[in-house]
Amino acid sequence: MDGQKTALVTGANKGIGYEIAAGLGARGFTVGVGARDTGRREEAVARLRAAGVDAFGVPLDVTDDASVTAAAALLAERGGLDVLVNNAATAGAWPMPATAADIDVLRSGVETNVYGVVRVTNAVLPLLRRSRSPRVVNLSSSVGSLTFQATGREDGTGPADTAYSPTKTYLNAITLQYVRELAGTGILINNVCPGYVATDLNGHAGHRTPRQGAAIAVEMATIPDDGPTGTYVDENGPIPW
């Protein structure tokens, strides 16, 4: 695939996802704004275009097979894909102690935060295989670190939680399986933590801006061909698994 590179950012209509799209657009990417809400998606695309980004909308519900299949087909029609940023996520009823766990909430979290990543990644993988510099960036979190959870690192994990934190642990494990299977293919896959960002996901309680949180994802999406794969990092460096 020659010419301008194309990226897909899921959940890109607002917050960190929007800023990732803006950041990649500023680096010359054509950016697919993946979002399920038509109005918010179109508004985000318009804002990005007004800022000089070559953006287009991608109707996408990561929990729906047909929606994901259609999104992959749209990207194929437009010429392919070079970068996938799996950003879409739900926090559920955060925090949720294990002793008061709501199974339906847990199931919904895994469906979006883990199965959604697998569903989208597998759907666009044939397109990434055709790219000269394919990259996958998964938005994880330090709250998924088993090391931090086991040692009670409040700065790394926050309060005891069953609805959100374990989904990021699961995502970390799934990511490593992709890394193992795709070793040697040139597809570089990394997990990043944006930090505690003020977004709808946490009721805007975070102390970092979406643009600050997006920076590490943009960085890992644009690493060179000899860059790392299978890492779990934030802006300060590696996070213990």
Short mmCIF file of N, CA, C and O in Angstrom, two decimals, residues 38-127:
data_model
loop_
_atom_site.label_atom_id
_atom_site.label_comp_id
_atom_site.label_asym_id
_atom_site.label_seq_id
_atom_site.Cartn_x
_atom_site.Cartn_y
_atom_site.Cartn_z
N THR A 38 -24.19 8.07 15.48
CA THR A 38 -24.04 8.78 14.20
C THR A 38 -23.78 10.27 14.38
O THR A 38 -22.87 10.84 13.76
N GLY A 39 -24.57 10.91 15.22
CA GLY A 39 -24.42 12.34 15.42
C GLY A 39 -23.07 12.72 15.96
O GLY A 39 -22.41 13.65 15.46
N ARG A 40 -22.64 12.03 17.00
CA ARG A 40 -21.34 12.34 17.61
C ARG A 40 -20.19 12.02 16.66
O ARG A 40 -19.19 12.73 16.62
N ARG A 41 -20.35 10.96 15.89
CA ARG A 41 -19.31 10.60 14.92
C ARG A 41 -19.17 11.68 13.86
O ARG A 41 -18.06 12.13 13.56
N GLU A 42 -20.28 12.12 13.31
CA GLU A 42 -20.23 13.15 12.26
C GLU A 42 -19.70 14.47 12.81
O GLU A 42 -18.96 15.18 12.12
N GLU A 43 -20.07 14.79 14.05
CA GLU A 43 -19.57 16.02 14.67
C GLU A 43 -18.06 15.96 14.86
O GLU A 43 -17.35 16.93 14.60
N ALA A 44 -17.56 14.79 15.30
CA ALA A 44 -16.12 14.63 15.50
C ALA A 44 -15.37 14.73 14.18
O ALA A 44 -14.31 15.38 14.11
N VAL A 45 -15.91 14.12 13.14
CA VAL A 45 -15.27 14.19 11.83
C VAL A 45 -15.22 15.64 11.35
O VAL A 45 -14.19 16.11 10.83
N ALA A 46 -16.30 16.37 11.55
CA ALA A 46 -16.33 17.77 11.13
C ALA A 46 -15.31 18.60 11.89
O ALA A 46 -14.62 19.46 11.29
N ARG A 47 -15.19 18.38 13.18
CA ARG A 47 -14.20 19.11 13.99
C ARG A 47 -12.79 18.80 13.54
O ARG A 47 -11.94 19.69 13.43
N LEU A 48 -12.53 17.54 13.27
CA LEU A 48 -11.19 17.14 12.84
C LEU A 48 -10.86 17.74 11.48
O LEU A 48 -9.75 18.24 11.25
N ARG A 49 -11.81 17.70 10.58
CA ARG A 49 -11.58 18.28 9.25
C ARG A 49 -11.33 19.78 9.34
O ARG A 49 -10.48 20.33 8.63
N ALA A 50 -12.06 20.44 10.24
CA ALA A 50 -11.87 21.87 10.42
C ALA A 50 -10.48 22.18 10.95
O ALA A 50 -9.94 23.27 10.70
N ALA A 51 -9.89 21.20 11.65
CA ALA A 51 -8.54 21.37 12.19
C ALA A 51 -7.47 20.91 11.20
O ALA A 51 -6.29 20.88 11.52
N GLY A 52 -7.90 20.52 9.99
CA GLY A 52 -6.95 20.13 8.96
C GLY A 52 -6.66 18.66 8.87
O GLY A 52 -5.75 18.24 8.13
N VAL A 53 -7.41 17.82 9.62
CA VAL A 53 -7.19 16.38 9.60
C VAL A 53 -8.00 15.74 8.48
O VAL A 53 -9.18 16.08 8.27
N ASP A 54 -7.39 14.83 7.75
CA ASP A 54 -8.09 14.05 6.72
C ASP A 54 -8.84 12.93 7.43
O ASP A 54 -8.32 11.83 7.61
N ALA A 55 -10.07 13.21 7.86
CA ALA A 55 -10.84 12.28 8.67
C ALA A 55 -12.09 11.80 7.93
O ALA A 55 -12.64 12.52 7.09
N PHE A 56 -12.52 10.61 8.26
CA PHE A 56 -13.77 10.07 7.72
C PHE A 56 -14.45 9.22 8.79
O PHE A 56 -13.79 8.69 9.69
N GLY A 57 -15.75 9.12 8.72
CA GLY A 57 -16.49 8.38 9.72
C GLY A 57 -16.55 6.89 9.43
O GLY A 57 -16.66 6.48 8.27
N VAL A 58 -16.48 6.10 10.49
CA VAL A 58 -16.62 4.65 10.39
C VAL A 58 -17.69 4.22 11.39
O VAL A 58 -17.44 4.17 12.59
N PRO A 59 -18.91 3.92 10.92
CA PRO A 59 -19.93 3.41 11.83
C PRO A 59 -19.42 2.13 12.47
O PRO A 59 -19.07 1.17 11.78
N LEU A 60 -19.35 2.12 13.81
CA LEU A 60 -18.71 0.98 14.46
C LEU A 60 -19.18 0.79 15.89
O LEU A 60 -18.99 1.65 16.75
N ASP A 61 -19.79 -0.36 16.12
CA ASP A 61 -20.12 -0.83 17.46
C ASP A 61 -19.27 -2.06 17.70
O ASP A 61 -19.50 -3.11 17.08
N VAL A 62 -18.29 -1.97 18.57
CA VAL A 62 -17.32 -3.05 18.74
C VAL A 62 -17.94 -4.31 19.34
O VAL A 62 -17.31 -5.37 19.33
N THR A 63 -19.16 -4.20 19.85
CA THR A 63 -19.83 -5.37 20.44
C THR A 63 -20.71 -6.09 19.43
O THR A 63 -21.35 -7.10 19.77
N ASP A 64 -20.77 -5.61 18.20
CA ASP A 64 -21.68 -6.16 17.20
C ASP A 64 -20.90 -6.70 16.00
O ASP A 64 -20.18 -5.95 15.33
N ASP A 65 -21.05 -7.99 15.73
CA ASP A 65 -20.31 -8.64 14.65
C ASP A 65 -20.57 -7.98 13.30
O ASP A 65 -19.63 -7.73 12.53
N ALA A 66 -21.85 -7.73 12.99
CA ALA A 66 -22.19 -7.17 11.68
C ALA A 66 -21.61 -5.78 11.52
O ALA A 66 -21.11 -5.43 10.43
N SER A 67 -21.64 -4.98 12.57
CA SER A 67 -21.08 -3.63 12.52
C SER A 67 -19.58 -3.67 12.27
O SER A 67 -19.06 -2.90 11.45
N VAL A 68 -18.89 -4.57 12.94
CA VAL A 68 -17.44 -4.68 12.78
C VAL A 68 -17.09 -5.17 11.38
O VAL A 68 -16.15 -4.67 10.74
N THR A 69 -17.84 -6.13 10.88
CA THR A 69 -17.60 -6.64 9.53
C THR A 69 -17.79 -5.54 8.49
O THR A 69 -17.00 -5.40 7.55
N ALA A 70 -18.84 -4.74 8.67
CA ALA A 70 -19.10 -3.64 7.74
C ALA A 70 -18.00 -2.58 7.82
O ALA A 70 -17.61 -2.01 6.79
N ALA A 71 -17.49 -2.33 9.01
CA ALA A 71 -16.41 -1.35 9.16
C ALA A 71 -15.16 -1.82 8.43
O ALA A 71 -14.48 -1.03 7.75
N ALA A 72 -14.83 -3.10 8.56
CA ALA A 72 -13.67 -3.65 7.87
C ALA A 72 -13.83 -3.54 6.36
O ALA A 72 -12.88 -3.24 5.62
N ALA A 73 -15.05 -3.80 5.88
CA ALA A 73 -15.32 -3.70 4.45
C ALA A 73 -15.15 -2.26 3.96
O ALA A 73 -14.61 -2.01 2.87
N LEU A 74 -15.61 -1.30 4.76
CA LEU A 74 -15.45 0.11 4.41
C LEU A 74 -13.99 0.49 4.29
O LEU A 74 -13.57 1.17 3.35
N LEU A 75 -13.19 0.04 5.24
CA LEU A 75 -11.76 0.33 5.21
C LEU A 75 -11.10 -0.30 3.99
O LEU A 75 -10.22 0.30 3.35
N ALA A 76 -11.52 -1.52 3.65
CA ALA A 76 -10.97 -2.20 2.46
C ALA A 76 -11.30 -1.41 1.21
O ALA A 76 -10.46 -1.24 0.31
N GLU A 77 -12.54 -0.91 1.12
CA GLU A 77 -12.97 -0.13 -0.04
C GLU A 77 -12.16 1.15 -0.18
O GLU A 77 -11.90 1.62 -1.28
N ARG A 78 -11.74 1.70 0.97
CA ARG A 78 -10.97 2.94 0.96
C ARG A 78 -9.48 2.70 0.73
O ARG A 78 -8.70 3.64 0.67
N GLY A 79 -9.06 1.45 0.64
CA GLY A 79 -7.68 1.17 0.29
C GLY A 79 -6.87 0.41 1.31
O GLY A 79 -5.74 0.00 1.04
N GLY A 80 -7.41 0.21 2.52
CA GLY A 80 -6.68 -0.59 3.51
C GLY A 80 -6.52 0.09 4.85
O GLY A 80 -7.17 1.11 5.15
N LEU A 81 -5.62 -0.45 5.64
CA LEU A 81 -5.40 0.05 7.00
C LEU A 81 -3.96 -0.19 7.42
O LEU A 81 -3.39 -1.25 7.14
N ASP A 82 -3.38 0.79 8.09
CA ASP A 82 -2.00 0.68 8.57
C ASP A 82 -1.92 0.65 10.09
O ASP A 82 -1.03 0.01 10.64
N VAL A 83 -2.81 1.36 10.74
CA VAL A 83 -2.76 1.46 12.20
C VAL A 83 -4.16 1.24 12.78
O VAL A 83 -5.13 1.85 12.31
N LEU A 84 -4.24 0.39 13.78
CA LEU A 84 -5.47 0.18 14.54
C LEU A 84 -5.22 0.60 15.98
O LEU A 84 -4.28 0.11 16.62
N VAL A 85 -6.05 1.51 16.48
CA VAL A 85 -6.00 1.88 17.89
C VAL A 85 -7.30 1.45 18.55
O VAL A 85 -8.36 2.01 18.27
N ASN A 86 -7.22 0.42 19.39
CA ASN A 86 -8.39 -0.08 20.11
C ASN A 86 -8.58 0.75 21.37
O ASN A 86 -7.97 0.46 22.41
N ASN A 87 -9.41 1.77 21.26
CA ASN A 87 -9.62 2.70 22.37
C ASN A 87 -10.97 2.53 23.05
O ASN A 87 -11.10 2.80 24.25
N ALA A 88 -11.99 2.11 22.32
CA ALA A 88 -13.34 2.03 22.86
C ALA A 88 -13.39 1.16 24.11
O ALA A 88 -12.81 0.07 24.14
N ALA A 89 -14.06 1.66 25.15
CA ALA A 89 -14.12 0.91 26.41
C ALA A 89 -15.28 1.41 27.26
O ALA A 89 -15.82 2.50 27.02
N THR A 90 -15.65 0.60 28.23
CA THR A 90 -16.66 0.99 29.21
C THR A 90 -16.11 0.72 30.60
O THR A 90 -15.37 -0.25 30.81
N ALA A 91 -16.46 1.56 31.55
CA ALA A 91 -15.98 1.38 32.93
C ALA A 91 -16.93 0.55 33.76
O ALA A 91 -16.58 0.07 34.83
N GLY A 92 -18.18 0.39 33.28
CA GLY A 92 -19.15 -0.33 34.10
C GLY A 92 -19.47 0.49 35.34
O GLY A 92 -19.39 1.72 35.34
N ALA A 93 -19.80 -0.20 36.42
CA ALA A 93 -20.10 0.48 37.69
C ALA A 93 -18.83 0.56 38.51
O ALA A 93 -18.64 -0.15 39.49
N TRP A 94 -17.91 1.44 38.10
CA TRP A 94 -16.60 1.52 38.73
C TRP A 94 -16.63 2.47 39.91
O TRP A 94 -17.20 3.57 39.80
N PRO A 95 -16.02 2.10 41.06
CA PRO A 95 -15.46 0.77 41.35
C PRO A 95 -16.53 -0.19 41.85
O PRO A 95 -17.52 0.24 42.44
N MET A 96 -16.31 -1.48 41.62
CA MET A 96 -17.25 -2.50 42.06
C MET A 96 -16.49 -3.57 42.84
O MET A 96 -15.68 -4.30 42.26
N PRO A 97 -16.70 -3.67 44.16
CA PRO A 97 -16.01 -4.71 44.93
C PRO A 97 -16.48 -6.10 44.53
O PRO A 97 -17.64 -6.29 44.12
N ALA A 98 -15.61 -7.06 44.63
CA ALA A 98 -15.93 -8.43 44.22
C ALA A 98 -17.12 -8.99 44.98
O ALA A 98 -17.93 -9.75 44.43
N THR A 99 -17.24 -8.62 46.26
CA THR A 99 -18.32 -9.16 47.08
C THR A 99 -19.69 -8.61 46.72
O THR A 99 -20.71 -9.11 47.19
N ALA A 100 -19.72 -7.58 45.87
CA ALA A 100 -20.98 -7.00 45.43
C ALA A 100 -21.06 -6.98 43.91
O ALA A 100 -21.73 -6.14 43.31
N ALA A 101 -20.35 -7.92 43.28
CA ALA A 101 -20.26 -7.93 41.83
C ALA A 101 -21.60 -8.22 41.17
O ALA A 101 -22.34 -9.11 41.59
N ASP A 102 -21.89 -7.46 40.13
CA ASP A 102 -23.07 -7.67 39.30
C ASP A 102 -22.61 -8.38 38.03
O ASP A 102 -21.86 -7.81 37.23
N ILE A 103 -23.03 -9.61 37.85
CA ILE A 103 -22.56 -10.42 36.73
C ILE A 103 -22.87 -9.76 35.39
O ILE A 103 -22.05 -9.82 34.46
N ASP A 104 -24.01 -9.13 35.26
CA ASP A 104 -24.36 -8.50 34.00
C ASP A 104 -23.40 -7.35 33.67
O ASP A 104 -23.02 -7.14 32.52
N VAL A 105 -23.01 -6.60 34.70
CA VAL A 105 -22.05 -5.51 34.51
C VAL A 105 -20.68 -6.07 34.11
O VAL A 105 -20.01 -5.54 33.22
N LEU A 106 -20.28 -7.15 34.77
CA LEU A 106 -19.00 -7.77 34.43
C LEU A 106 -19.01 -8.26 32.99
O LEU A 106 -18.05 -8.06 32.24
N ARG A 107 -20.11 -8.89 32.60
CA ARG A 107 -20.22 -9.43 31.25
C ARG A 107 -20.15 -8.31 30.21
O ARG A 107 -19.48 -8.44 29.18
N SER A 108 -20.82 -7.20 30.49
CA SER A 108 -20.80 -6.07 29.57
C SER A 108 -19.40 -5.49 29.44
O SER A 108 -18.97 -5.12 28.33
N GLY A 109 -18.66 -5.42 30.55
CA GLY A 109 -17.30 -4.90 30.50
C GLY A 109 -16.38 -5.75 29.66
O GLY A 109 -15.61 -5.24 28.84
N VAL A 110 -16.46 -7.05 29.83
CA VAL A 110 -15.63 -7.96 29.04
C VAL A 110 -16.02 -7.90 27.57
O VAL A 110 -15.16 -7.92 26.68
N GLU A 111 -17.31 -7.81 27.30
CA GLU A 111 -17.80 -7.77 25.92
C GLU A 111 -17.20 -6.59 25.16
O GLU A 111 -16.76 -6.74 24.01
N THR A 112 -17.15 -5.44 25.80
CA THR A 112 -16.60 -4.25 25.14
C THR A 112 -15.09 -4.19 25.22
O THR A 112 -14.41 -4.01 24.19
N ASN A 113 -14.54 -4.33 26.41
CA ASN A 113 -13.12 -4.05 26.64
C ASN A 113 -12.19 -5.16 26.17
O ASN A 113 -11.00 -4.91 25.95
N VAL A 114 -12.71 -6.37 26.05
CA VAL A 114 -11.88 -7.49 25.62
C VAL A 114 -12.38 -8.08 24.30
O VAL A 114 -11.68 -8.07 23.30
N TYR A 115 -13.61 -8.60 24.32
CA TYR A 115 -14.13 -9.21 23.10
C TYR A 115 -14.20 -8.20 21.96
O TYR A 115 -13.98 -8.55 20.80
N GLY A 116 -14.50 -6.94 22.29
CA GLY A 116 -14.55 -5.91 21.26
C GLY A 116 -13.21 -5.72 20.59
O GLY A 116 -13.12 -5.56 19.37
N VAL A 117 -12.14 -5.76 21.38
CA VAL A 117 -10.79 -5.64 20.83
C VAL A 117 -10.46 -6.82 19.92
O VAL A 117 -9.92 -6.65 18.82
N VAL A 118 -10.81 -8.01 20.36
CA VAL A 118 -10.56 -9.21 19.56
C VAL A 118 -11.37 -9.15 18.27
O VAL A 118 -10.86 -9.44 17.17
N ARG A 119 -12.63 -8.78 18.40
CA ARG A 119 -13.53 -8.73 17.24
C ARG A 119 -13.00 -7.76 16.17
O ARG A 119 -12.91 -8.11 14.98
N VAL A 120 -12.63 -6.57 16.58
CA VAL A 120 -12.15 -5.57 15.63
C VAL A 120 -10.78 -5.96 15.06
O VAL A 120 -10.55 -5.88 13.85
N THR A 121 -9.89 -6.38 15.93
CA THR A 121 -8.54 -6.73 15.47
C THR A 121 -8.58 -7.84 14.44
O THR A 121 -7.93 -7.76 13.38
N ASN A 122 -9.35 -8.89 14.70
CA ASN A 122 -9.41 -10.00 13.76
C ASN A 122 -10.06 -9.60 12.45
O ASN A 122 -9.68 -10.10 11.38
N ALA A 123 -11.03 -8.70 12.52
CA ALA A 123 -11.72 -8.27 11.30
C ALA A 123 -10.81 -7.49 10.37
O ALA A 123 -10.92 -7.61 9.14
N VAL A 124 -9.93 -6.67 10.94
CA VAL A 124 -9.06 -5.83 10.10
C VAL A 124 -7.66 -6.42 9.91
O VAL A 124 -6.85 -5.84 9.18
N LEU A 125 -7.40 -7.55 10.52
CA LEU A 125 -6.06 -8.15 10.41
C LEU A 125 -5.62 -8.40 8.97
O LEU A 125 -4.45 -8.16 8.63
N PRO A 126 -6.51 -8.88 8.08
CA PRO A 126 -6.08 -9.04 6.68
C PRO A 126 -5.60 -7.75 6.05
O PRO A 126 -4.67 -7.75 5.23
N LEU A 127 -6.20 -6.62 6.44
CA LEU A 127 -5.77 -5.33 5.92
C LEU A 127 -4.42 -4.93 6.50
O LEU A 127 -3.55 -4.41 5.79
#
